Amino acid sequence: MSIKYGLRGVVALESDISRIDGVKGILEYRGYNIHDLAQHTSFEEVVFLLLKGHLPTNSELTEFSKELAERRELPEKIIGVLYNLPTISYPTVILRTMYSYLGDLDDKIFMINPQESLRKAIDLIAKTPTIIAYYQNIRENKHLTHPNKKLGHAANFLWMLNGVEPDIIDERALDLDLILHAEHTLNASTFAARIAASTLSDMYAGVVSATGTLFGPLHGGASQKVIEMLRQLKEKNSKEIEEWVDNKLQTGEKIMGFGHRVYKTMDPRVEELRKAAKQLDAVKSNNWLALSDELAEIVYRKKSIYSNVDFYATSIYANLGIPDDQFINMFIMGRIVGWIAHMMDQYQNNKLIRPLQKYVGEENRVFTQINER
């Protein structure tokens, strides 16, 4: 019995949701190149595409965006729970808990037909930014800034977070980030969501499972580690940064924000994120981009490793004033779309996901009673 540790190279299922060519650096959603989507669509269009399989017409997008906007507000019971949770809790733990409670409040939680699945999908996608922003309002001892139906998904989140309408550069930077994080084939958290769906568990359970999986530092948790690293390097000069990199490489320590399990060339999302980071940096004057570029150049020169999607996303989040410990939730705000698209696909084409293991322990051991051991 051959073993593929980490399931590396194992093809577990068929999907028409997204495609990666790691050698050529290609990412497609439903057959559309990520560069085209990043440059010419909104997050709402991409949500529609991933959930329904085709790009919307003007009228379809208007109706869909309206429905998303109308679903943003949270039930009073959820708001009450948020006010009673510790303000020192990690925000992703709070988000995971609220997903579970949303399921408890849904009287059709166990219905997984396409119509009900789409209703739940829109509800979860619409309410995720509100949960994140409300908890941030509460922990900062502010009044809740309620959703603004006139604003798009990204702009509304920044409005709820900061209490002021964002300018077009801020809005577009976050909108782009959400598009680029929305889907990425069978990554660990998406696989966790599909495993839950394969048991015919409810959508909320799948999202909770995926959230817990993405929380790990080898997945979505990397983004906060990147900004912590950049803050550490910000006061260093070029020579000191290079010495820092040399020390990391010599000791075999991981440099956060570099390398990818699938891509053997530059991640196509990085190019688009860097453009947004450059625009933001020019306005905010925080110099995150210059530092990021310098570090990326040194690491590539010494190790031939490309930066990944976490690397420039952190510069965007920092320039938007998003707290460091909310970075994972930014990832979730986008990736929940992919999770749900995969769960809906699993429900419709289901086979229980149940891989094998190779047993390497002892066999045929002689049992002894407890008083004889």
PDB file of C-alpha atoms in Angstrom, residues 11 180 246:
ATOM      1  CA  VAL A  11      -6.726  13.579  -7.245  1.00  0.00           C
ATOM      2  CA  LEU A 180      -8.513  36.909  -5.233  1.00  0.00           C
ATOM      3  CA  ASP A 246      20.500  34.890   5.827  1.00  0.00           C
TER       4      ASP A 246
END
